[in-house]
Short mmCIF file of C-alpha atoms in Angstrom, two decimals:
data_model
loop_
_atom_site.label_atom_id
_atom_site.label_comp_id
_atom_site.label_asym_id
_atom_site.label_seq_id
_atom_site.Cartn_x
_atom_site.Cartn_y
_atom_site.Cartn_z
CA MET A 518 0.00 0.00 0.00
CA SER A 519 1.48 3.37 -1.01
CA SER A 520 2.11 6.02 1.63
CA LYS A 521 -0.29 8.36 -0.17
CA VAL A 522 -3.16 5.87 0.15
CA TYR A 523 -2.17 5.21 3.75
CA TYR A 524 -2.35 8.88 4.68
CA VAL A 525 -5.76 9.13 3.06
CA LEU A 526 -7.15 6.04 4.78
CA LEU A 527 -5.71 6.84 8.23
CA PRO A 528 -7.85 9.92 8.97
CA ILE A 529 -10.91 8.30 7.40
CA THR A 530 -10.47 5.19 9.55
CA SER A 531 -9.86 7.30 12.65
CA LEU A 532 -12.98 9.37 12.01
CA LEU A 533 -15.08 6.27 11.42
CA SER A 534 -13.72 4.70 14.61
CA VAL A 535 -14.67 7.76 16.65
CA LEU A 536 -18.12 7.83 15.07
CA TYR A 537 -18.45 4.08 15.62
CA PHE A 538 -17.98 4.36 19.38
CA TYR A 539 -20.19 7.45 19.46
CA TYR A 540 -23.01 5.57 17.79
CA LYS A 541 -22.43 2.60 20.06
CA SER A 542 -22.83 4.79 23.12
CA THR A 543 -25.76 7.01 22.05
CA SER A 544 -29.25 5.79 22.77
CA ARG A 545 -27.84 2.73 24.52
CA ASN A 546 -29.42 3.55 27.87
CA ILE A 547 -32.94 4.40 26.67
CA TRP A 548 -34.49 1.08 27.63
CA GLU A 549 -32.67 0.92 30.96
CA GLN A 550 -33.91 4.43 31.78
CA LEU A 551 -37.47 3.39 30.94
CA GLY A 552 -37.23 0.21 33.01
CA ILE A 553 -37.65 -2.07 30.00
CA PRO A 554 -35.52 -5.25 30.09
CA GLY A 555 -33.52 -6.63 27.20
CA PRO A 556 -30.13 -7.93 26.05
CA LYS A 557 -27.32 -5.63 27.08
CA ARG A 558 -25.21 -3.84 24.54
CA ASP A 559 -21.60 -2.82 24.92
CA SER A 560 -18.97 -1.42 22.62
CA VAL A 561 -17.91 -4.85 21.38
CA SER A 562 -20.85 -7.26 21.26
CA ASP A 563 -23.63 -6.96 18.74
CA PRO A 564 -27.04 -8.70 19.11
CA ARG A 565 -27.04 -9.28 15.36
CA ASP A 566 -24.27 -11.85 15.80
CA GLU A 567 -26.75 -14.07 17.62
CA LEU A 568 -29.61 -13.26 15.26
CA ARG A 569 -27.70 -14.17 12.11
CA THR A 570 -27.30 -17.76 13.26
CA ASN A 571 -30.81 -18.64 14.43
CA PHE A 572 -33.18 -15.72 14.11
CA PRO A 573 -36.57 -17.07 15.36
CA GLN A 574 -34.99 -19.20 18.08
CA VAL A 575 -32.96 -16.29 19.47
CA LEU A 576 -36.07 -14.11 19.63
CA GLY A 577 -37.81 -16.96 21.46
CA GLN A 578 -34.95 -17.20 23.94
CA TRP A 579 -35.09 -13.46 24.56
CA ARG A 580 -38.85 -13.68 25.16
CA GLU A 581 -38.31 -16.41 27.76
CA LYS A 582 -35.55 -14.42 29.44
CA TYR A 583 -36.98 -10.88 29.27
CA GLY A 584 -40.72 -11.38 28.83
CA ARG A 585 -43.09 -10.53 26.00
CA THR A 586 -41.88 -6.93 25.71
CA TYR A 587 -38.23 -5.98 25.74
CA GLY A 588 -35.82 -3.46 24.26
CA VAL A 589 -32.93 -4.36 22.00
CA TYR A 590 -30.20 -2.50 20.13
CA GLY A 591 -28.86 -3.39 16.70
CA LEU A 592 -31.90 -5.26 15.43
CA GLN A 593 -32.70 -2.49 12.94
CA ARG A 594 -29.48 -0.59 12.28
CA ASN A 595 -28.39 1.55 15.23
CA SER A 596 -31.94 2.37 16.32
CA PRO A 597 -33.32 1.22 19.68
CA THR A 598 -36.07 -1.29 18.99
CA LEU A 599 -38.99 -2.39 21.14
CA VAL A 600 -39.89 -6.04 20.48
CA THR A 601 -43.30 -7.20 21.66
CA THR A 602 -45.66 -10.16 21.40
CA ASP A 603 -47.88 -8.94 24.24
CA LEU A 604 -51.50 -9.00 23.03
CA GLY A 605 -52.59 -6.08 25.18
CA LEU A 606 -49.80 -3.85 23.92
CA LEU A 607 -50.34 -5.04 20.34
CA ASN A 608 -53.99 -4.06 20.59
CA HIS A 609 -52.94 -0.49 21.40
CA ILE A 610 -50.38 -0.44 18.58
CA MET A 611 -52.38 -2.09 15.80
CA VAL A 612 -55.96 -1.05 16.62
CA LYS A 613 -56.88 1.18 19.58
CA ASP A 614 -54.23 3.88 19.11
CA PHE A 615 -53.60 3.24 15.43
CA ASN A 616 -53.25 6.95 14.65
CA ASN A 617 -50.12 7.06 16.79
CA PHE A 618 -48.70 4.01 14.99
CA ARG A 619 -50.03 4.73 11.51
CA ASP A 620 -46.60 4.68 9.88
CA ARG A 621 -44.30 1.75 9.26
CA TYR A 622 -40.68 1.83 10.32
CA PHE A 623 -38.47 1.57 7.24
CA LEU A 624 -34.88 0.88 6.51
CA ASN A 625 -33.82 2.80 3.41
CA LEU A 626 -32.76 -0.07 1.15
CA THR A 627 -33.88 1.09 -2.28
CA HIS A 628 -34.40 4.10 -4.52
CA SER A 629 -36.66 2.13 -6.84
CA SER A 630 -40.19 2.99 -7.93
CA VAL A 631 -41.79 0.81 -5.22
CA THR A 632 -41.05 3.55 -2.67
CA ASP A 633 -43.92 5.51 -4.24
CA GLY A 634 -46.21 2.57 -3.47
CA LEU A 635 -48.68 2.19 -0.62
CA PHE A 636 -46.50 -0.02 1.58
CA PHE A 637 -43.78 2.63 1.87
CA LEU A 638 -45.96 5.72 2.27
CA SER A 639 -46.72 7.51 5.53
CA GLY A 640 -49.03 10.15 6.96
CA SER A 641 -51.71 11.79 4.83
CA GLN A 642 -50.15 10.50 1.61
CA TRP A 643 -50.62 6.92 2.80
CA ARG A 644 -54.23 7.57 3.84
CA ARG A 645 -55.09 9.15 0.48
CA ASN A 646 -53.49 6.31 -1.49
CA ARG A 647 -55.21 3.75 0.73
CA HIS A 648 -58.63 5.27 0.04
CA VAL A 649 -57.99 5.25 -3.70
CA MET A 650 -56.62 1.68 -3.76
CA THR A 651 -59.22 0.03 -1.51
CA PRO A 652 -61.95 -0.24 -4.20
CA LEU A 653 -59.58 -2.37 -6.29
CA PHE A 654 -60.04 -5.31 -3.93
CA THR A 655 -63.78 -5.45 -3.26
CA PRO A 656 -65.54 -8.79 -3.93
CA ALA A 657 -67.11 -7.26 -7.04
CA LYS A 658 -63.69 -6.30 -8.43
CA LEU A 659 -62.22 -9.68 -7.52
CA LYS A 660 -64.93 -11.40 -9.53
CA THR A 661 -63.84 -9.46 -12.62
CA MET A 662 -60.24 -10.64 -12.07
CA LEU A 663 -61.11 -14.28 -11.39
CA GLY A 664 -60.79 -15.14 -15.07
CA HIS A 665 -57.18 -13.95 -15.06
CA ALA A 666 -56.35 -16.15 -12.07
CA ASN A 667 -58.07 -19.16 -13.64
CA SER A 668 -56.18 -18.68 -16.90
CA SER A 669 -52.82 -18.53 -15.11
CA ALA A 670 -53.73 -21.52 -12.93
CA GLN A 671 -54.61 -23.58 -16.01
CA SER A 672 -51.15 -22.80 -17.40
CA LEU A 673 -49.66 -23.79 -14.03
CA VAL A 674 -51.38 -27.19 -14.11
CA GLU A 675 -50.08 -27.82 -17.63
CA LEU A 676 -46.56 -26.82 -16.56
CA VAL A 677 -46.65 -29.20 -13.58
CA LYS A 678 -47.73 -32.00 -15.92
CA GLU A 679 -44.88 -31.10 -18.28
CA TYR A 680 -42.37 -31.47 -15.44
CA LYS A 681 -43.91 -34.83 -14.57
CA LYS A 682 -43.80 -36.01 -18.18
CA ASP A 683 -40.12 -35.04 -18.40
CA GLY A 684 -39.36 -36.94 -15.19
CA GLU A 685 -38.35 -33.81 -13.28
CA LEU A 686 -39.23 -32.72 -9.76
CA ILE A 687 -41.35 -29.60 -9.24
CA PRO A 688 -39.39 -26.49 -8.13
CA ALA A 689 -42.19 -25.27 -5.85
CA LYS A 690 -41.07 -21.67 -5.34
CA LYS A 691 -40.24 -21.04 -8.98
CA LEU A 692 -43.54 -22.36 -10.30
CA ALA A 693 -45.52 -20.54 -7.61
CA ALA A 694 -43.70 -17.32 -8.51
CA LYS A 695 -44.42 -17.80 -12.21
CA PHE A 696 -48.11 -18.23 -11.43
CA ALA A 697 -48.35 -15.25 -9.06
CA SER A 698 -46.48 -12.90 -11.37
CA ASP A 699 -48.57 -13.99 -14.36
CA VAL A 700 -51.79 -13.25 -12.46
CA ILE A 701 -50.67 -9.76 -11.46
CA ALA A 702 -49.54 -8.99 -15.03
CA LYS A 703 -53.06 -9.74 -16.25
CA SER A 704 -54.98 -8.34 -13.28
CA GLY A 705 -52.80 -5.29 -12.78
CA PHE A 706 -51.89 -4.26 -16.30
CA GLY A 707 -54.14 -6.19 -18.64
CA LEU A 708 -51.01 -7.86 -20.05
CA ASP A 709 -50.36 -11.48 -20.83
CA GLY A 710 -47.07 -12.00 -19.05
CA GLN A 711 -46.83 -15.57 -20.41
CA ALA A 712 -44.66 -16.31 -17.39
CA VAL A 713 -46.02 -19.81 -16.65
CA THR A 714 -43.72 -21.68 -19.02
CA LYS A 715 -40.69 -23.86 -18.49
CA GLU A 716 -38.39 -21.29 -20.05
CA ASP A 717 -37.91 -17.96 -18.31
CA ASN A 718 -39.19 -15.22 -20.60
CA GLU A 719 -38.26 -11.54 -20.29
CA PHE A 720 -41.09 -10.79 -17.86
CA PHE A 721 -40.14 -13.53 -15.41
CA PHE A 722 -36.41 -12.93 -15.86
CA ASN A 723 -36.86 -9.38 -14.61
CA ILE A 724 -39.26 -10.21 -11.80
CA ASN A 725 -36.95 -13.01 -10.68
CA ARG A 726 -34.19 -10.48 -9.99
CA TYR A 727 -36.51 -7.94 -8.39
CA LEU A 728 -35.11 -8.63 -4.93
CA VAL A 729 -31.37 -9.18 -4.74
CA ILE A 730 -29.96 -9.97 -1.30
CA GLY A 731 -26.53 -10.71 0.09
CA THR A 732 -24.20 -9.30 -2.56
CA LEU A 733 -20.87 -7.81 -1.51
CA PRO A 734 -21.98 -4.21 -2.24
CA GLN A 735 -25.08 -4.77 -0.09
CA LYS A 736 -23.03 -6.19 2.76
CA ILE A 737 -20.86 -3.09 2.67
CA PHE A 738 -24.00 -0.94 2.53
CA ASN A 739 -25.53 -2.74 5.52
CA PHE A 740 -22.35 -2.38 7.57
CA LEU A 741 -21.96 1.33 6.87
CA THR A 742 -25.61 2.26 7.32
CA PHE A 743 -25.91 0.23 10.51
CA TYR A 744 -23.64 2.74 12.24
CA PHE A 745 -24.30 5.72 9.97
CA PRO A 746 -27.93 5.58 8.75
CA ALA A 747 -27.64 9.02 7.12
CA LEU A 748 -25.31 7.49 4.52
CA ALA A 749 -28.11 5.37 3.02
CA ASP A 750 -29.39 7.94 0.51
CA PRO A 751 -26.02 9.06 -0.87
CA LEU A 752 -24.72 5.48 -1.03
CA LEU A 753 -27.76 4.29 -3.00
CA THR A 754 -27.42 7.28 -5.33
CA ILE A 755 -23.70 6.83 -5.97
CA PHE A 756 -23.60 3.02 -5.93
CA PRO A 757 -26.75 1.54 -7.57
CA SER A 758 -25.37 -1.98 -7.01
CA MET A 759 -26.14 -1.54 -3.30
CA ASP A 760 -29.88 -1.30 -4.04
CA VAL A 761 -31.91 -4.44 -3.27
CA ILE A 762 -33.91 -3.82 -6.47
CA PRO A 763 -31.61 -3.62 -9.52
CA ARG A 764 -32.25 -0.54 -11.61
CA GLU A 765 -32.49 -2.54 -14.83
CA ALA A 766 -35.37 -4.61 -13.44
CA ASP A 767 -37.05 -1.54 -11.98
CA HIS A 768 -36.79 0.34 -15.28
CA TYR A 769 -38.26 -2.65 -17.12
CA PHE A 770 -41.40 -2.65 -14.97
CA ILE A 771 -41.68 1.14 -14.95
CA ALA A 772 -41.69 1.06 -18.75
CA LEU A 773 -44.24 -1.76 -18.69
CA ALA A 774 -46.55 0.16 -16.36
CA GLU A 775 -46.16 3.43 -18.27
CA ALA A 776 -46.95 1.76 -21.60
CA ALA A 777 -50.04 0.10 -20.13
CA LEU A 778 -51.14 3.37 -18.53
CA ASN A 779 -50.69 5.30 -21.78
CA ARG A 780 -52.65 2.66 -23.69
CA LYS A 781 -55.52 2.80 -21.20
CA ARG A 782 -55.54 6.58 -21.27
CA ARG A 783 -55.90 6.49 -25.06
CA ASP A 784 -58.67 3.91 -24.77
CA LYS A 785 -60.44 6.09 -22.21
CA GLU A 786 -60.19 9.18 -24.40
CA SER A 787 -61.51 7.28 -27.41
CA GLY A 788 -64.29 5.65 -25.36
CA ARG A 789 -63.26 2.17 -26.47
CA GLU A 790 -63.35 0.60 -22.99
CA GLN A 791 -65.73 2.89 -21.19
CA GLY A 792 -67.49 1.11 -18.33
CA ASN A 793 -65.54 -2.09 -18.96
CA ALA A 794 -62.84 -2.08 -16.27
CA LYS A 795 -61.14 -5.47 -16.18
CA ASP A 796 -57.88 -4.74 -14.37
CA MET A 797 -56.46 -2.43 -11.73
CA LEU A 798 -55.06 0.18 -14.10
CA ASP A 799 -58.52 0.63 -15.63
CA HIS A 800 -59.53 2.04 -12.25
CA LEU A 801 -56.37 4.01 -11.54
CA VAL A 802 -56.33 5.79 -14.90
CA ASP A 803 -59.56 7.49 -13.81
CA VAL A 804 -57.87 9.07 -10.77
CA GLU A 805 -54.55 10.06 -12.36
CA VAL A 806 -53.20 13.60 -12.03
CA GLU A 807 -49.85 15.08 -13.01
CA ASN A 808 -46.91 14.70 -10.62
CA ASP A 809 -46.74 18.43 -9.87
CA VAL A 810 -50.33 18.59 -8.57
CA VAL A 811 -50.45 19.10 -4.79
CA LEU A 812 -52.97 16.65 -3.33
CA LYS A 813 -54.70 16.74 0.05
CA GLU A 814 -55.60 13.77 2.24
CA GLY A 815 -59.25 13.65 1.16
CA ASP A 816 -58.58 13.85 -2.59
CA ARG A 817 -59.60 10.80 -4.60
CA ALA A 818 -56.59 11.09 -6.88
CA MET A 819 -53.08 9.74 -7.37
CA THR A 820 -50.08 11.19 -9.15
CA ARG A 821 -48.59 9.36 -12.09
CA ASN A 822 -45.55 8.40 -9.98
CA GLU A 823 -47.84 6.97 -7.29
CA ILE A 824 -49.71 4.89 -9.87
CA ILE A 825 -46.43 3.57 -11.28
CA GLY A 826 -45.09 2.92 -7.77
CA ASN A 827 -48.19 1.04 -6.67
CA SER A 828 -48.12 -0.98 -9.88
CA THR A 829 -44.51 -2.10 -9.46
CA LEU A 830 -45.16 -2.73 -5.76
CA LEU A 831 -48.04 -5.06 -6.63
CA ILE A 832 -45.72 -7.02 -8.93
CA PHE A 833 -43.13 -7.34 -6.20
CA ALA A 834 -45.67 -8.33 -3.52
CA ALA A 835 -47.25 -10.94 -5.79
CA TYR A 836 -43.89 -12.43 -6.66
CA GLU A 837 -42.51 -12.63 -3.15
CA THR A 838 -45.34 -13.12 -0.65
CA THR A 839 -48.12 -14.84 -2.60
CA SER A 840 -45.69 -17.28 -4.17
CA SER A 841 -44.19 -18.07 -0.75
CA CYS A 842 -47.66 -18.91 0.59
CA LEU A 843 -48.38 -21.21 -2.35
CA MET A 844 -44.98 -22.90 -2.06
CA SER A 845 -45.45 -23.51 1.67
CA THR A 846 -48.95 -24.91 1.20
CA MET A 847 -47.83 -27.31 -1.54
CA TYR A 848 -45.04 -28.53 0.72
CA CYS A 849 -47.39 -29.03 3.67
CA LEU A 850 -49.87 -30.97 1.52
CA ALA A 851 -47.08 -33.29 0.40
CA LYS A 852 -45.82 -33.72 3.96
CA TYR A 853 -49.29 -34.36 5.42
CA PRO A 854 -51.13 -36.63 2.94
CA ASP A 855 -54.19 -37.04 5.19
CA VAL A 856 -54.74 -33.28 5.05
CA GLN A 857 -54.24 -33.37 1.29
CA GLU A 858 -56.88 -36.10 0.87
CA THR A 859 -59.40 -34.18 2.97
CA LEU A 860 -58.77 -31.08 0.87
CA ILE A 861 -59.07 -33.02 -2.40
CA ALA A 862 -62.43 -34.35 -1.22
CA GLU A 863 -63.62 -30.79 -0.60
CA VAL A 864 -62.39 -29.62 -4.00
CA ASP A 865 -64.15 -32.53 -5.74
CA ARG A 866 -67.38 -31.90 -3.86
CA VAL A 867 -67.45 -28.19 -4.63
CA MET A 868 -66.12 -28.30 -8.19
CA GLN A 869 -68.30 -31.25 -9.32
CA GLY A 870 -66.00 -32.12 -12.19
CA ARG A 871 -65.36 -28.55 -13.36
CA ARG A 872 -61.73 -27.60 -13.91
CA GLN A 873 -62.07 -23.89 -13.13
CA PRO A 874 -63.73 -22.63 -9.94
CA GLU A 875 -66.29 -19.85 -9.85
CA TYR A 876 -66.16 -17.15 -7.17
CA ASP A 877 -68.86 -18.81 -5.05
CA ASP A 878 -66.88 -22.07 -5.19
CA LEU A 879 -63.92 -20.34 -3.58
CA VAL A 880 -66.10 -18.96 -0.80
CA GLU A 881 -67.43 -22.46 -0.13
CA MET A 882 -63.97 -24.01 0.22
CA LYS A 883 -63.70 -23.50 3.99
CA TYR A 884 -61.25 -26.32 4.66
CA MET A 885 -58.92 -24.99 1.97
CA GLU A 886 -58.80 -21.67 3.80
CA GLN A 887 -57.97 -23.51 7.03
CA VAL A 888 -55.08 -25.28 5.28
CA ILE A 889 -53.77 -22.02 3.82
CA ASN A 890 -54.01 -20.30 7.21
CA GLU A 891 -52.18 -23.09 9.00
CA SER A 892 -49.48 -23.02 6.34
CA MET A 893 -49.05 -19.27 6.87
CA ARG A 894 -48.98 -19.77 10.64
CA MET A 895 -46.12 -22.25 10.39
CA PHE A 896 -44.34 -20.39 7.60
CA PRO A 897 -45.43 -16.72 7.53
CA PRO A 898 -44.64 -14.98 4.23
CA VAL A 899 -43.15 -12.01 6.10
CA ALA A 900 -40.91 -12.32 9.13
CA HIS A 901 -42.20 -9.35 11.08
CA LEU A 902 -44.28 -6.19 11.19
CA LYS A 903 -42.83 -2.79 12.09
CA ARG A 904 -44.45 0.41 13.32
CA VAL A 905 -43.17 3.78 14.53
CA PRO A 906 -45.02 6.03 17.04
CA ARG A 907 -45.61 9.67 16.18
CA GLU A 908 -45.72 10.67 19.86
CA THR A 909 -44.20 9.35 23.09
CA LYS A 910 -46.92 7.52 25.02
CA THR A 911 -47.24 5.01 27.85
CA TYR A 912 -49.41 1.91 27.50
CA ASP A 913 -50.00 -0.41 30.45
CA GLY A 914 -46.79 0.81 32.08
CA VAL A 915 -44.67 0.55 28.91
CA THR A 916 -43.37 3.88 27.57
CA ILE A 917 -42.65 3.92 23.83
CA PRO A 918 -40.59 6.95 22.77
CA LYS A 919 -41.48 8.89 19.63
CA GLY A 920 -39.69 7.57 16.54
CA THR A 921 -38.82 4.21 18.11
CA ASN A 922 -38.95 1.10 15.96
CA VAL A 923 -41.69 -1.21 17.28
CA TYR A 924 -40.96 -4.72 16.05
CA ILE A 925 -43.56 -7.54 15.99
CA PRO A 926 -41.80 -10.88 15.30
CA LEU A 927 -44.36 -12.96 13.40
CA LEU A 928 -41.98 -15.87 12.88
CA SER A 929 -41.59 -16.48 16.59
CA MET A 930 -45.05 -15.25 17.61
CA MET A 931 -46.95 -17.73 15.44
CA SER A 932 -44.88 -20.62 16.76
CA ASP A 933 -45.25 -19.57 20.40
CA PRO A 934 -46.48 -22.60 22.42
CA GLU A 935 -48.39 -20.32 24.81
CA TYR A 936 -50.45 -19.02 21.90
CA TRP A 937 -50.41 -22.16 19.75
CA PRO A 938 -50.36 -25.54 21.58
CA ASN A 939 -48.08 -28.02 19.80
CA PRO A 940 -46.90 -25.34 17.36
CA ASP A 941 -44.79 -27.75 15.29
CA GLN A 942 -47.87 -29.83 14.49
CA PHE A 943 -49.62 -28.98 11.21
CA ASP A 944 -53.27 -28.76 12.25
CA PRO A 945 -55.77 -26.93 9.98
CA GLY A 946 -58.38 -27.60 12.66
CA ARG A 947 -57.01 -24.62 14.59
CA PHE A 948 -58.91 -22.44 12.11
CA SER A 949 -62.14 -24.44 11.92
CA PRO A 950 -65.42 -22.48 12.22
CA ASP A 951 -66.22 -24.02 15.62
CA LYS A 952 -62.95 -22.59 17.00
CA SER A 953 -63.31 -19.13 15.49
CA SER A 954 -64.44 -17.66 18.81
CA GLU A 955 -61.19 -18.86 20.43
CA LEU A 956 -58.94 -17.31 17.77
CA ASP A 957 -57.51 -13.92 18.68
CA THR A 958 -56.68 -12.07 15.46
CA LEU A 959 -53.65 -10.54 17.14
CA LYS A 960 -52.13 -14.02 17.47
CA PHE A 961 -52.54 -14.67 13.75
CA MET A 962 -51.81 -11.73 11.49
CA PRO A 963 -49.79 -12.80 8.44
CA PHE A 964 -51.44 -9.89 6.58
CA GLY A 965 -51.32 -7.52 9.54
CA VAL A 966 -54.28 -6.30 11.60
CA GLY A 967 -56.14 -3.01 11.84
CA PRO A 968 -56.44 -0.12 9.37
CA ARG A 969 -53.00 -0.82 7.87
CA HIS A 970 -53.49 -4.53 7.19
CA CYS A 971 -52.44 -5.77 3.74
CA ILE A 972 -54.84 -4.26 1.22
CA GLY A 973 -54.37 -7.20 -1.15
CA GLN A 974 -55.32 -9.91 1.37
CA ARG A 975 -58.52 -10.94 -0.42
CA PHE A 976 -56.79 -10.92 -3.79
CA ALA A 977 -53.96 -13.12 -2.50
CA LEU A 978 -56.39 -15.63 -0.96
CA MET A 979 -58.35 -15.75 -4.21
CA GLU A 980 -55.15 -16.50 -6.14
CA LEU A 981 -54.14 -19.23 -3.71
CA LYS A 982 -57.54 -20.91 -3.76
CA VAL A 983 -57.75 -20.82 -7.55
CA ALA A 984 -54.28 -22.35 -7.93
CA LEU A 985 -54.86 -25.07 -5.34
CA SER A 986 -58.33 -26.01 -6.59
CA GLN A 987 -57.08 -26.44 -10.15
CA LEU A 988 -53.89 -28.25 -9.11
CA LEU A 989 -55.64 -30.67 -6.75
CA SER A 990 -58.23 -31.46 -9.41
CA SER A 991 -55.36 -32.90 -11.45
CA VAL A 992 -52.48 -33.97 -9.17
CA ARG A 993 -51.38 -34.96 -5.70
CA PHE A 994 -48.18 -33.55 -4.21
CA VAL A 995 -45.63 -36.08 -2.98
CA LEU A 996 -42.38 -35.88 -1.00
CA THR A 997 -39.33 -37.66 -2.39
CA GLU A 998 -35.89 -38.56 -1.09
CA GLN A 999 -34.63 -35.40 -2.78
CA THR A 1000 -37.17 -33.14 -1.09
CA GLU A 1001 -35.60 -30.80 1.43
CA PRO A 1002 -36.08 -30.24 4.26
CA LYS A 1003 -36.87 -33.56 5.87
CA LEU A 1004 -38.33 -31.85 8.92
CA GLY A 1005 -40.96 -29.12 8.62
CA SER A 1006 -39.40 -27.06 11.40
CA ASP A 1007 -36.27 -26.67 9.28
CA VAL A 1008 -38.02 -25.28 6.23
CA PHE A 1009 -37.09 -21.64 6.52
CA THR A 1010 -34.18 -19.58 7.64
CA VAL A 1011 -34.01 -15.81 7.58
CA ALA A 1012 -31.37 -14.81 5.07
CA LEU A 1013 -30.50 -11.45 6.63
CA VAL A 1014 -31.90 -9.65 9.64
CA ALA A 1015 -32.22 -6.45 7.60
CA TYR A 1016 -34.85 -7.89 5.29
CA ASP A 1017 -38.48 -8.73 5.83
CA PHE A 1018 -38.82 -12.05 4.02
CA PRO A 1019 -38.01 -15.58 5.21
CA PHE A 1020 -36.27 -17.70 2.59
CA PRO A 1021 -36.07 -21.47 2.15
CA ALA A 1022 -32.85 -22.93 3.44
CA LYS A 1023 -32.80 -25.02 0.25
CA PRO A 1024 -35.08 -25.00 -2.80
CA ILE A 1025 -38.15 -27.14 -2.14
CA LEU A 1026 -38.54 -29.88 -4.76
CA LEU A 1027 -41.72 -31.95 -4.92
CA ASP A 1028 -43.04 -34.80 -7.01
CA VAL A 1029 -46.65 -35.23 -8.14
CA THR A 1030 -48.86 -38.14 -9.08
CA LEU A 1031 -51.53 -37.58 -11.69
CA ARG A 1032 -55.07 -38.18 -10.52
CA GLU A 1033 -57.16 -40.69 -12.43
CA GLY A 1034 -58.29 -39.29 -15.77
CA ASN A 1035 -55.40 -36.78 -15.91
CA ASN A 1036 -52.79 -38.74 -17.81
#
């Protein structure tokens, strides 16, 4: 190393070291001052070291040691974080005092278009966007999109049969992602993504790289922003490779959304599709205003950037969360054949020989919903929920400072034996109608609870039911010697603490047997 480089690096390293110890010392006594227990933090140890190795189990150990509510440092960058699974406190946070916890706590990980989408918005902008987006997911609107889901599911069944014919195992996540992304292409943009094929076309190629995690630039980004959060924006601007959403993929979907929006605007102006809304953009084009228009909370309008952002966000959500739910459910059906046979019997009874379900058929499939719910309980599609209070308040003796990250660990909460007896047992009966009065919604919230619950919950459940009803009309899922994991409790690990999504430890491969009459 040349002396010139050395003399440049020496002051930089010294400055960073000083700042490092400053950040380690600031805010470190907040929880102690408030009388809230939790793992201690010093200038050397880092709670993330434990969390990287066994995320849900470590949170469970902390709950046993410190109780259902405790404070921790280092879970979300350098910010003090309150972790809670206490139902009383959660009721305040998610429902009773929602206005104080209206906003999500975010780590700045991307400069992509999704940051203009509903999930990332806060304050009055979130409320306005929520009001505009809610009508997209009414039962009436879902019925108009059912045909898209059925079409994609039919392609999925044919693709599964193609894998079987070729003597190959089913890559559960990949096929589920192809299905989910194809549905949102049709339902969101009125486009035929043609994603449900064995080859990866341009649409799926780009959606498949829509979330990139664990690269060297991102590891550097995570290290620097953990101690110096203010660096996030300039780093993402200067080094695009640090972004979790590659710019090339983001630009592809922005162009796709803009082209679809322009086409629908022309159709609207010409009157060609008046009163014939068949996808989400047909609704949003009616509320579009220019980006420079200043909107108030009560306005039923969205800027062009907000429409594009919500469109790309829907693609991302469909690819990551809906596909994870479908993958998990297929795995559970293969692992628990008795459950699969009961579900097949329900599908046969409701469908009566038809290959494509109608909307009322989906409503009638109660046991299927129990199976999906139990799958999401065991393997939630998101690892946690996060909220941030707008004001410092005290609830049941627990003071939560303004701006604090409130962290709700779904992975550990929905496997908590105090809330779920025999949590490692796959039991759809937990969600049977006769037990509905015993089920506290705060114990089971894979889509969130309260005014900020996932707006696409009904749409996701419709997709899942359509896919499963068509698949189980044709095949049974089967485990093989090559299927990993061998034990259900080992299915998922959390790739990085910084991210919201659990990932399979290994790709889940399944076999199928064709049902009689489906050769």
